[in-house]
Amino acid sequence: MSLHSPDGFHCERAFQLMNWRRFAEAIEETEKWIREDPENADAYGMLAQIHMKAGSYDHALHWAAEALRCDPENALGWFVRAVSLYSQGNEALFLEAAAEGQRIDPLESYYPFLKFNIYHKKGNFQAAREEMDLALRLAPDRSLFLAADSYLRANSHDFEGSLSSERMALFYDPEDDQTFLYLAWAAERRGDYAKEIEFMKNAVRIDPTDEQIRREYLNSLQKKYWFYRVLLLPLLMKKRLRNWQFFFVWIVLWVVFRPLVLVFLLLYVLAYWLSKLLVRVQVFGWRSLFRKI
């Protein structure tokens, strides 16, 4: 749809308002558009996209269905449907919608990125690699995908490749909270806690309202304290060993040095809660100790 068409003004204004996170105004603008052209699939698709960006996934799915009723081949309708189903954790329906969306718009890079996330979380790194490679072929300069690639490489013990992807992601000067979140996860996997804190700080600066980012930022701040970092050294070793190697080492230590292992676990628990307490005081003040945050 051309922005120079009779509908162009409504589309452009609604899109701008949505990007400014002025969702109520964006919805109002799109509803005007629908009243003027009630069978326009793009208008319903835009309304669905606004609700999706606002996190109202049930409403997004409803209006995406209206877009597809008007035009079963509407690319935006399928895109919103797929992303909303993914966000709701409905994997089976997401994969169906993504397959249809990719048939209609094979150049949309976000579909393989979301599939990458699914396979990555399951530990299926080979399938995740294939989807990430496709996403990067379609959008080789997108910082979010490069950051996610850095995370995948870190999880695959390719630390040099992870750093290379990190540098490329930062080269494009990202201003996206999710990009910095993936970069922070990658840094944490490599054991680079200073970078993890730096990237988390950028993520929370860009979107201070995101609950997941705020929670992970506070967790990352615990690693500022040397006594906690020292007790994380076994986890750093785990990142550089295969799972079976790590568990074998722990079994040997448990059999040979059981009292020391118990002391270590006790110290770890104490260091964890002490660092958590110090971060809470640092961020919220000492009065926060006596009230719920």
PDB file of C-alpha atoms in Angstrom:
ATOM      1  CA  MET A   1       0.000   0.000   0.000  1.00  0.00           C
ATOM      2  CA  SER A   2       1.372   3.382  -0.996  1.00  0.00           C
ATOM      3  CA  LEU A   3       1.500   6.128   1.572  1.00  0.00           C
ATOM      4  CA  HIS A   4       0.509   8.452  -1.241  1.00  0.00           C
ATOM      5  CA  SER A   5      -2.848   6.731  -1.673  1.00  0.00           C
ATOM      6  CA  PRO A   6      -6.020   8.222  -0.127  1.00  0.00           C
ATOM      7  CA  ASP A   7      -5.343   6.026   2.939  1.00  0.00           C
ATOM      8  CA  GLY A   8      -1.713   7.105   3.152  1.00  0.00           C
ATOM      9  CA  PHE A   9      -2.183   9.903   5.660  1.00  0.00           C
ATOM     10  CA  HIS A  10      -3.925   7.669   8.206  1.00  0.00           C
ATOM     11  CA  CYS A  11      -1.357   4.897   7.749  1.00  0.00           C
ATOM     12  CA  GLU A  12       1.652   7.163   8.092  1.00  0.00           C
ATOM     13  CA  ARG A  13       0.279   8.981  11.130  1.00  0.00           C
ATOM     14  CA  ALA A  14      -0.821   5.788  12.903  1.00  0.00           C
ATOM     15  CA  PHE A  15       2.570   4.194  12.258  1.00  0.00           C
ATOM     16  CA  GLN A  16       4.376   7.223  13.642  1.00  0.00           C
ATOM     17  CA  LEU A  17       2.201   7.345  16.760  1.00  0.00           C
ATOM     18  CA  MET A  18       2.759   3.628  17.312  1.00  0.00           C
ATOM     19  CA  ASN A  19       6.539   4.072  17.162  1.00  0.00           C
ATOM     20  CA  TRP A  20       6.226   6.892  19.689  1.00  0.00           C
ATOM     21  CA  ARG A  21       4.308   4.411  21.910  1.00  0.00           C
ATOM     22  CA  ARG A  22       1.265   6.672  21.866  1.00  0.00           C
ATOM     23  CA  PHE A  23      -0.914   3.648  21.364  1.00  0.00           C
ATOM     24  CA  ALA A  24      -4.308   5.144  22.251  1.00  0.00           C
ATOM     25  CA  GLU A  25      -3.858   7.899  19.657  1.00  0.00           C
ATOM     26  CA  ALA A  26      -2.583   5.410  17.081  1.00  0.00           C
ATOM     27  CA  ILE A  27      -5.654   3.222  17.625  1.00  0.00           C
ATOM     28  CA  GLU A  28      -7.944   6.233  17.292  1.00  0.00           C
ATOM     29  CA  GLU A  29      -6.270   7.239  14.017  1.00  0.00           C
ATOM     30  CA  THR A  30      -6.574   3.719  12.608  1.00  0.00           C
ATOM     31  CA  GLU A  31     -10.229   3.465  13.616  1.00  0.00           C
ATOM     32  CA  LYS A  32     -10.873   6.642  11.590  1.00  0.00           C
ATOM     33  CA  TRP A  33      -9.196   4.961   8.649  1.00  0.00           C
ATOM     34  CA  ILE A  34     -11.394   1.859   9.044  1.00  0.00           C
ATOM     35  CA  ARG A  35     -14.560   3.957   9.236  1.00  0.00           C
ATOM     36  CA  GLU A  36     -13.601   5.610   5.960  1.00  0.00           C
ATOM     37  CA  ASP A  37     -12.647   2.312   4.283  1.00  0.00           C
ATOM     38  CA  PRO A  38     -14.205  -0.618   6.190  1.00  0.00           C
ATOM     39  CA  GLU A  39     -12.967  -3.321   3.789  1.00  0.00           C
ATOM     40  CA  ASN A  40      -9.311  -2.268   3.727  1.00  0.00           C
ATOM     41  CA  ALA A  41      -7.202  -5.194   4.946  1.00  0.00           C
ATOM     42  CA  ASP A  42      -4.177  -2.962   5.547  1.00  0.00           C
ATOM     43  CA  ALA A  43      -6.179  -0.780   7.931  1.00  0.00           C
ATOM     44  CA  TYR A  44      -7.139  -3.805  10.039  1.00  0.00           C
ATOM     45  CA  GLY A  45      -3.558  -5.050   9.810  1.00  0.00           C
ATOM     46  CA  MET A  46      -2.271  -1.722  11.124  1.00  0.00           C
ATOM     47  CA  LEU A  47      -4.733  -1.824  14.022  1.00  0.00           C
ATOM     48  CA  ALA A  48      -3.590  -5.367  14.790  1.00  0.00           C
ATOM     49  CA  GLN A  49       0.042  -4.269  14.720  1.00  0.00           C
ATOM     50  CA  ILE A  50      -0.611  -1.417  17.158  1.00  0.00           C
ATOM     51  CA  HIS A  51      -2.270  -3.783  19.639  1.00  0.00           C
ATOM     52  CA  MET A  52       0.630  -6.213  19.194  1.00  0.00           C
ATOM     53  CA  LYS A  53       3.204  -3.497  19.936  1.00  0.00           C
ATOM     54  CA  ALA A  54       1.167  -2.517  23.004  1.00  0.00           C
ATOM     55  CA  GLY A  55       1.257  -6.123  24.244  1.00  0.00           C
ATOM     56  CA  SER A  56      -2.497  -6.714  23.758  1.00  0.00           C
ATOM     57  CA  TYR A  57      -2.079  -9.980  21.898  1.00  0.00           C
ATOM     58  CA  ASP A  58      -5.703 -11.146  22.037  1.00  0.00           C
ATOM     59  CA  HIS A  59      -6.829  -7.884  20.435  1.00  0.00           C
ATOM     60  CA  ALA A  60      -3.980  -8.157  17.924  1.00  0.00           C
ATOM     61  CA  LEU A  61      -5.116 -11.640  16.906  1.00  0.00           C
ATOM     62  CA  HIS A  62      -8.707 -10.439  16.551  1.00  0.00           C
ATOM     63  CA  TRP A  63      -7.806  -7.586  14.204  1.00  0.00           C
ATOM     64  CA  ALA A  64      -5.311  -9.724  12.294  1.00  0.00           C
ATOM     65  CA  ALA A  65      -8.178 -12.137  11.631  1.00  0.00           C
ATOM     66  CA  GLU A  66     -10.231  -9.201  10.310  1.00  0.00           C
ATOM     67  CA  ALA A  67      -7.365  -8.245   7.986  1.00  0.00           C
ATOM     68  CA  LEU A  68      -7.182 -11.818   6.688  1.00  0.00           C
ATOM     69  CA  ARG A  69     -10.959 -11.924   6.256  1.00  0.00           C
ATOM     70  CA  CYS A  70     -10.677  -8.951   3.896  1.00  0.00           C
ATOM     71  CA  ASP A  71      -7.578 -10.346   2.192  1.00  0.00           C
ATOM     72  CA  PRO A  72      -6.362 -13.889   2.987  1.00  0.00           C
ATOM     73  CA  GLU A  73      -2.987 -12.986   1.446  1.00  0.00           C
ATOM     74  CA  ASN A  74      -2.441  -9.882   3.577  1.00  0.00           C
ATOM     75  CA  ALA A  75       1.226  -9.965   4.629  1.00  0.00           C
ATOM     76  CA  LEU A  76       0.794  -7.707   7.665  1.00  0.00           C
ATOM     77  CA  GLY A  77      -2.138  -9.761   8.928  1.00  0.00           C
ATOM     78  CA  TRP A  78      -0.077 -12.962   8.848  1.00  0.00           C
ATOM     79  CA  PHE A  79       2.920 -11.218  10.386  1.00  0.00           C
ATOM     80  CA  VAL A  80       0.918  -9.921  13.351  1.00  0.00           C
ATOM     81  CA  ARG A  81      -0.782 -13.279  13.799  1.00  0.00           C
ATOM     82  CA  ALA A  82       2.556 -15.123  13.852  1.00  0.00           C
ATOM     83  CA  VAL A  83       4.309 -12.707  16.227  1.00  0.00           C
ATOM     84  CA  SER A  84       1.322 -12.579  18.600  1.00  0.00           C
ATOM     85  CA  LEU A  85       1.094 -16.371  18.764  1.00  0.00           C
ATOM     86  CA  TYR A  86       4.834 -16.553  19.415  1.00  0.00           C
ATOM     87  CA  SER A  87       4.528 -13.980  22.203  1.00  0.00           C
ATOM     88  CA  GLN A  88       1.736 -16.023  23.789  1.00  0.00           C
ATOM     89  CA  GLY A  89       3.895 -19.146  23.702  1.00  0.00           C
ATOM     90  CA  ASN A  90       1.631 -20.999  21.249  1.00  0.00           C
ATOM     91  CA  GLU A  91       4.412 -22.708  19.334  1.00  0.00           C
ATOM     92  CA  ALA A  92       2.357 -25.009  17.094  1.00  0.00           C
ATOM     93  CA  LEU A  93       0.039 -22.275  15.808  1.00  0.00           C
ATOM     94  CA  PHE A  94       2.974 -19.879  15.489  1.00  0.00           C
ATOM     95  CA  LEU A  95       4.854 -22.290  13.215  1.00  0.00           C
ATOM     96  CA  GLU A  96       1.747 -22.681  11.037  1.00  0.00           C
ATOM     97  CA  ALA A  97       1.255 -18.915  10.784  1.00  0.00           C
ATOM     98  CA  ALA A  98       4.971 -18.331  10.155  1.00  0.00           C
ATOM     99  CA  ALA A  99       4.988 -20.877   7.321  1.00  0.00           C
ATOM    100  CA  GLU A 100       2.053 -19.100   5.674  1.00  0.00           C
ATOM    101  CA  GLY A 101       3.628 -15.705   6.296  1.00  0.00           C
ATOM    102  CA  GLN A 102       6.902 -16.831   4.722  1.00  0.00           C
ATOM    103  CA  ARG A 103       5.043 -18.162   1.692  1.00  0.00           C
ATOM    104  CA  ILE A 104       3.442 -14.753   1.155  1.00  0.00           C
ATOM    105  CA  ASP A 105       6.494 -12.686   2.111  1.00  0.00           C
ATOM    106  CA  PRO A 106       9.639 -14.847   1.794  1.00  0.00           C
ATOM    107  CA  LEU A 107      11.916 -11.841   2.369  1.00  0.00           C
ATOM    108  CA  GLU A 108      10.596 -11.110   5.880  1.00  0.00           C
ATOM    109  CA  SER A 109      13.588 -11.804   8.135  1.00  0.00           C
ATOM    110  CA  TYR A 110      11.721 -11.785  11.452  1.00  0.00           C
ATOM    111  CA  TYR A 111      10.121 -15.202  10.864  1.00  0.00           C
ATOM    112  CA  PRO A 112      13.428 -17.136  10.895  1.00  0.00           C
ATOM    113  CA  PHE A 113      14.583 -15.030  13.841  1.00  0.00           C
ATOM    114  CA  LEU A 114      11.600 -16.128  15.926  1.00  0.00           C
ATOM    115  CA  LYS A 115      12.125 -19.734  14.852  1.00  0.00           C
ATOM    116  CA  PHE A 116      15.765 -19.364  15.906  1.00  0.00           C
ATOM    117  CA  ASN A 117      14.609 -18.337  19.377  1.00  0.00           C
ATOM    118  CA  ILE A 118      12.420 -21.425  19.701  1.00  0.00           C
ATOM    119  CA  TYR A 119      15.165 -23.854  18.686  1.00  0.00           C
ATOM    120  CA  HIS A 120      17.814 -22.019  20.713  1.00  0.00           C
ATOM    121  CA  LYS A 121      15.760 -22.226  23.914  1.00  0.00           C
ATOM    122  CA  LYS A 122      15.352 -25.970  23.339  1.00  0.00           C
ATOM    123  CA  GLY A 123      19.104 -26.393  22.958  1.00  0.00           C
ATOM    124  CA  ASN A 124      18.770 -27.438  19.304  1.00  0.00           C
ATOM    125  CA  PHE A 125      21.733 -25.372  18.173  1.00  0.00           C
ATOM    126  CA  GLN A 126      21.912 -26.896  14.689  1.00  0.00           C
ATOM    127  CA  ALA A 127      18.337 -25.894  13.810  1.00  0.00           C
ATOM    128  CA  ALA A 128      18.888 -22.526  15.506  1.00  0.00           C
ATOM    129  CA  ARG A 129      22.022 -22.032  13.380  1.00  0.00           C
ATOM    130  CA  GLU A 130      20.079 -22.688  10.168  1.00  0.00           C
ATOM    131  CA  GLU A 131      17.347 -20.189  11.051  1.00  0.00           C
ATOM    132  CA  MET A 132      19.853 -17.551  12.166  1.00  0.00           C
ATOM    133  CA  ASP A 133      21.840 -17.953   8.942  1.00  0.00           C
ATOM    134  CA  LEU A 134      18.644 -17.374   6.962  1.00  0.00           C
ATOM    135  CA  ALA A 135      17.720 -14.309   9.027  1.00  0.00           C
ATOM    136  CA  LEU A 136      21.197 -12.845   8.477  1.00  0.00           C
ATOM    137  CA  ARG A 137      21.080 -13.553   4.745  1.00  0.00           C
ATOM    138  CA  LEU A 138      17.839 -11.590   4.548  1.00  0.00           C
ATOM    139  CA  ALA A 139      19.019  -8.766   6.866  1.00  0.00           C
ATOM    140  CA  PRO A 140      22.820  -8.925   7.236  1.00  0.00           C
ATOM    141  CA  ASP A 141      23.133  -5.528   8.903  1.00  0.00           C
ATOM    142  CA  ARG A 142      20.377  -5.849  11.502  1.00  0.00           C
ATOM    143  CA  SER A 143      21.948  -5.391  14.929  1.00  0.00           C
ATOM    144  CA  LEU A 144      19.348  -7.518  16.731  1.00  0.00           C
ATOM    145  CA  PHE A 145      20.156 -10.561  14.598  1.00  0.00           C
ATOM    146  CA  LEU A 146      23.906 -10.040  14.959  1.00  0.00           C
ATOM    147  CA  ALA A 147      23.501  -9.799  18.743  1.00  0.00           C
ATOM    148  CA  ALA A 148      21.452 -13.008  18.771  1.00  0.00           C
ATOM    149  CA  ASP A 149      24.127 -14.638  16.607  1.00  0.00           C
ATOM    150  CA  SER A 150      26.706 -13.595  19.212  1.00  0.00           C
ATOM    151  CA  TYR A 151      24.601 -15.299  21.899  1.00  0.00           C
ATOM    152  CA  LEU A 152      24.233 -18.489  19.858  1.00  0.00           C
ATOM    153  CA  ARG A 153      27.977 -18.629  19.193  1.00  0.00           C
ATOM    154  CA  ALA A 154      28.730 -18.098  22.890  1.00  0.00           C
ATOM    155  CA  ASN A 155      26.424 -20.982  23.794  1.00  0.00           C
ATOM    156  CA  SER A 156      28.191 -23.095  21.157  1.00  0.00           C
ATOM    157  CA  HIS A 157      31.589 -22.301  22.797  1.00  0.00           C
ATOM    158  CA  ASP A 158      32.673 -20.231  19.780  1.00  0.00           C
ATOM    159  CA  PHE A 159      33.817 -17.259  21.846  1.00  0.00           C
ATOM    160  CA  GLU A 160      35.873 -15.624  19.082  1.00  0.00           C
ATOM    161  CA  GLY A 161      32.911 -15.793  16.725  1.00  0.00           C
ATOM    162  CA  SER A 162      30.685 -14.419  19.483  1.00  0.00           C
ATOM    163  CA  LEU A 163      32.964 -11.413  19.940  1.00  0.00           C
ATOM    164  CA  SER A 164      33.092 -10.849  16.183  1.00  0.00           C
ATOM    165  CA  SER A 165      29.284 -10.793  15.947  1.00  0.00           C
ATOM    166  CA  GLU A 166      29.159  -8.478  18.968  1.00  0.00           C
ATOM    167  CA  ARG A 167      31.496  -6.003  17.246  1.00  0.00           C
ATOM    168  CA  MET A 168      29.377  -6.085  14.096  1.00  0.00           C
ATOM    169  CA  ALA A 169      26.176  -5.505  16.074  1.00  0.00           C
ATOM    170  CA  LEU A 170      27.712  -2.490  17.816  1.00  0.00           C
ATOM    171  CA  PHE A 171      29.133  -1.173  14.524  1.00  0.00           C
ATOM    172  CA  TYR A 172      25.589  -0.407  13.378  1.00  0.00           C
ATOM    173  CA  ASP A 173      25.052   1.748  16.493  1.00  0.00           C
ATOM    174  CA  PRO A 174      21.969  -0.040  17.833  1.00  0.00           C
ATOM    175  CA  GLU A 175      19.379   1.793  19.890  1.00  0.00           C
ATOM    176  CA  ASP A 176      17.242  -1.215  20.691  1.00  0.00           C
ATOM    177  CA  ASP A 177      16.725  -2.768  24.113  1.00  0.00           C
ATOM    178  CA  GLN A 178      16.474  -6.331  22.786  1.00  0.00           C
ATOM    179  CA  THR A 179      19.782  -5.998  20.932  1.00  0.00           C
ATOM    180  CA  PHE A 180      21.578  -5.058  24.141  1.00  0.00           C
ATOM    181  CA  LEU A 181      19.759  -7.828  26.008  1.00  0.00           C
ATOM    182  CA  TYR A 182      21.136 -10.472  23.623  1.00  0.00           C
ATOM    183  CA  LEU A 183      24.598  -8.898  23.794  1.00  0.00           C
ATOM    184  CA  ALA A 184      24.427  -9.047  27.598  1.00  0.00           C
ATOM    185  CA  TRP A 185      23.431 -12.719  27.522  1.00  0.00           C
ATOM    186  CA  ALA A 186      26.323 -13.456  25.159  1.00  0.00           C
ATOM    187  CA  ALA A 187      28.791 -11.610  27.401  1.00  0.00           C
ATOM    188  CA  GLU A 188      27.505 -13.501  30.446  1.00  0.00           C
ATOM    189  CA  ARG A 189      28.006 -16.829  28.654  1.00  0.00           C
ATOM    190  CA  ARG A 190      31.587 -15.833  27.889  1.00  0.00           C
ATOM    191  CA  GLY A 191      32.136 -14.849  31.528  1.00  0.00           C
ATOM    192  CA  ASP A 192      32.632 -11.167  30.668  1.00  0.00           C
ATOM    193  CA  TYR A 193      30.594  -9.716  33.522  1.00  0.00           C
ATOM    194  CA  ALA A 194      31.743  -6.108  33.018  1.00  0.00           C
ATOM    195  CA  LYS A 195      30.328  -6.127  29.492  1.00  0.00           C
ATOM    196  CA  GLU A 196      27.183  -7.875  30.677  1.00  0.00           C
ATOM    197  CA  ILE A 197      26.505  -5.040  33.138  1.00  0.00           C
ATOM    198  CA  GLU A 198      27.282  -2.402  30.500  1.00  0.00           C
ATOM    199  CA  PHE A 199      24.899  -3.931  27.958  1.00  0.00           C
ATOM    200  CA  MET A 200      22.155  -4.440  30.544  1.00  0.00           C
ATOM    201  CA  LYS A 201      22.540  -0.801  31.569  1.00  0.00           C
ATOM    202  CA  ASN A 202      21.950   0.238  27.950  1.00  0.00           C
ATOM    203  CA  ALA A 203      18.929  -2.044  27.655  1.00  0.00           C
ATOM    204  CA  VAL A 204      17.266  -0.650  30.783  1.00  0.00           C
ATOM    205  CA  ARG A 205      18.082   2.904  29.674  1.00  0.00           C
ATOM    206  CA  ILE A 206      16.232   2.377  26.395  1.00  0.00           C
ATOM    207  CA  ASP A 207      13.209   0.661  27.959  1.00  0.00           C
ATOM    208  CA  PRO A 208      13.067   1.145  31.749  1.00  0.00           C
ATOM    209  CA  THR A 209       9.498  -0.228  31.870  1.00  0.00           C
ATOM    210  CA  ASP A 210      10.320  -3.745  30.622  1.00  0.00           C
ATOM    211  CA  GLU A 211      10.026  -6.050  33.635  1.00  0.00           C
ATOM    212  CA  GLN A 212      12.338  -8.745  32.264  1.00  0.00           C
ATOM    213  CA  ILE A 213      15.082  -6.231  31.448  1.00  0.00           C
ATOM    214  CA  ARG A 214      14.820  -4.574  34.865  1.00  0.00           C
ATOM    215  CA  ARG A 215      15.023  -7.932  36.632  1.00  0.00           C
ATOM    216  CA  GLU A 216      18.025  -9.094  34.609  1.00  0.00           C
ATOM    217  CA  TYR A 217      19.758  -5.748  35.035  1.00  0.00           C
ATOM    218  CA  LEU A 218      19.496  -6.041  38.824  1.00  0.00           C
ATOM    219  CA  ASN A 219      20.814  -9.608  38.648  1.00  0.00           C
ATOM    220  CA  SER A 220      23.769  -8.468  36.553  1.00  0.00           C
ATOM    221  CA  LEU A 221      24.658  -5.769  39.102  1.00  0.00           C
ATOM    222  CA  GLN A 222      25.318  -8.483  41.685  1.00  0.00           C
ATOM    223  CA  LYS A 223      28.414  -9.408  39.695  1.00  0.00           C
ATOM    224  CA  LYS A 224      30.003  -6.060  40.531  1.00  0.00           C
ATOM    225  CA  TYR A 225      31.010  -7.536  43.890  1.00  0.00           C
ATOM    226  CA  TRP A 226      34.253  -9.486  43.878  1.00  0.00           C
ATOM    227  CA  PHE A 227      33.168 -11.992  46.543  1.00  0.00           C
ATOM    228  CA  TYR A 228      30.229 -13.046  44.360  1.00  0.00           C
ATOM    229  CA  ARG A 229      32.322 -13.203  41.164  1.00  0.00           C
ATOM    230  CA  VAL A 230      34.846 -15.479  42.871  1.00  0.00           C
ATOM    231  CA  LEU A 231      32.102 -17.965  43.671  1.00  0.00           C
ATOM    232  CA  LEU A 232      30.899 -17.840  40.062  1.00  0.00           C
ATOM    233  CA  LEU A 233      34.199 -19.278  38.808  1.00  0.00           C
ATOM    234  CA  PRO A 234      32.817 -22.854  38.666  1.00  0.00           C
ATOM    235  CA  LEU A 235      29.999 -21.582  36.437  1.00  0.00           C
ATOM    236  CA  LEU A 236      32.582 -19.905  34.219  1.00  0.00           C
ATOM    237  CA  MET A 237      34.329 -23.268  33.972  1.00  0.00           C
ATOM    238  CA  LYS A 238      31.000 -24.865  33.007  1.00  0.00           C
ATOM    239  CA  LYS A 239      30.657 -22.462  30.079  1.00  0.00           C
ATOM    240  CA  ARG A 240      33.979 -23.716  28.707  1.00  0.00           C
ATOM    241  CA  LEU A 241      33.319 -27.436  29.227  1.00  0.00           C
ATOM    242  CA  ARG A 242      30.827 -29.860  27.781  1.00  0.00           C
ATOM    243  CA  ASN A 243      27.960 -30.699  30.124  1.00  0.00           C
ATOM    244  CA  TRP A 244      29.189 -34.243  30.761  1.00  0.00           C
ATOM    245  CA  GLN A 245      32.701 -32.957  31.550  1.00  0.00           C
ATOM    246  CA  PHE A 246      31.368 -30.415  34.032  1.00  0.00           C
ATOM    247  CA  PHE A 247      29.162 -32.936  35.840  1.00  0.00           C
ATOM    248  CA  PHE A 248      32.003 -35.462  35.930  1.00  0.00           C
ATOM    249  CA  VAL A 249      34.264 -32.902  37.637  1.00  0.00           C
ATOM    250  CA  TRP A 250      31.564 -32.144  40.217  1.00  0.00           C
ATOM    251  CA  ILE A 251      30.975 -35.823  40.940  1.00  0.00           C
ATOM    252  CA  VAL A 252      34.702 -36.316  41.545  1.00  0.00           C
ATOM    253  CA  LEU A 253      34.846 -33.254  43.805  1.00  0.00           C
ATOM    254  CA  TRP A 254      31.778 -34.451  45.725  1.00  0.00           C
ATOM    255  CA  VAL A 255      33.283 -37.881  46.313  1.00  0.00           C
ATOM    256  CA  VAL A 256      36.783 -36.658  47.224  1.00  0.00           C
ATOM    257  CA  PHE A 257      36.164 -33.263  48.847  1.00  0.00           C
ATOM    258  CA  ARG A 258      32.595 -33.452  50.094  1.00  0.00           C
ATOM    259  CA  PRO A 259      33.060 -31.122  53.132  1.00  0.00           C
ATOM    260  CA  LEU A 260      34.708 -28.453  50.955  1.00  0.00           C
ATOM    261  CA  VAL A 261      31.906 -28.683  48.399  1.00  0.00           C
ATOM    262  CA  LEU A 262      29.340 -28.155  51.158  1.00  0.00           C
ATOM    263  CA  VAL A 263      31.284 -25.129  52.441  1.00  0.00           C
ATOM    264  CA  PHE A 264      31.438 -23.739  48.903  1.00  0.00           C
ATOM    265  CA  LEU A 265      27.677 -24.133  48.432  1.00  0.00           C
ATOM    266  CA  LEU A 266      27.028 -22.396  51.756  1.00  0.00           C
ATOM    267  CA  LEU A 267      29.342 -19.510  50.815  1.00  0.00           C
ATOM    268  CA  TYR A 268      27.671 -19.228  47.421  1.00  0.00           C
ATOM    269  CA  VAL A 269      24.216 -18.889  48.966  1.00  0.00           C
ATOM    270  CA  LEU A 270      25.473 -16.262  51.432  1.00  0.00           C
ATOM    271  CA  ALA A 271      27.290 -14.307  48.689  1.00  0.00           C
ATOM    272  CA  TYR A 272      24.236 -14.430  46.438  1.00  0.00           C
ATOM    273  CA  TRP A 273      21.879 -12.964  49.019  1.00  0.00           C
ATOM    274  CA  LEU A 274      24.403 -10.431  50.327  1.00  0.00           C
ATOM    275  CA  SER A 275      25.107  -9.107  46.809  1.00  0.00           C
ATOM    276  CA  LYS A 276      21.370  -9.019  46.109  1.00  0.00           C
ATOM    277  CA  LEU A 277      20.849  -6.987  49.284  1.00  0.00           C
ATOM    278  CA  LEU A 278      23.638  -4.551  48.367  1.00  0.00           C
ATOM    279  CA  VAL A 279      22.213  -4.044  44.869  1.00  0.00           C
ATOM    280  CA  ARG A 280      18.778  -3.347  46.312  1.00  0.00           C
ATOM    281  CA  VAL A 281      20.208  -0.683  48.626  1.00  0.00           C
ATOM    282  CA  GLN A 282      22.313   0.791  45.800  1.00  0.00           C
ATOM    283  CA  VAL A 283      19.375   1.091  43.381  1.00  0.00           C
ATOM    284  CA  PHE A 284      16.390   1.741  45.661  1.00  0.00           C
ATOM    285  CA  GLY A 285      17.975   3.093  48.865  1.00  0.00           C
ATOM    286  CA  TRP A 286      18.192   1.545  52.317  1.00  0.00           C
ATOM    287  CA  ARG A 287      14.525   2.254  53.057  1.00  0.00           C
ATOM    288  CA  SER A 288      13.645  -0.317  50.378  1.00  0.00           C
ATOM    289  CA  LEU A 289      14.715  -3.000  52.861  1.00  0.00           C
ATOM    290  CA  PHE A 290      11.523  -2.332  54.804  1.00  0.00           C
ATOM    291  CA  ARG A 291       9.048  -2.221  51.927  1.00  0.00           C
ATOM    292  CA  LYS A 292       8.082  -4.321  48.940  1.00  0.00           C
ATOM    293  CA  ILE A 293       9.434  -3.119  45.581  1.00  0.00           C
TER     294      ILE A 293
END
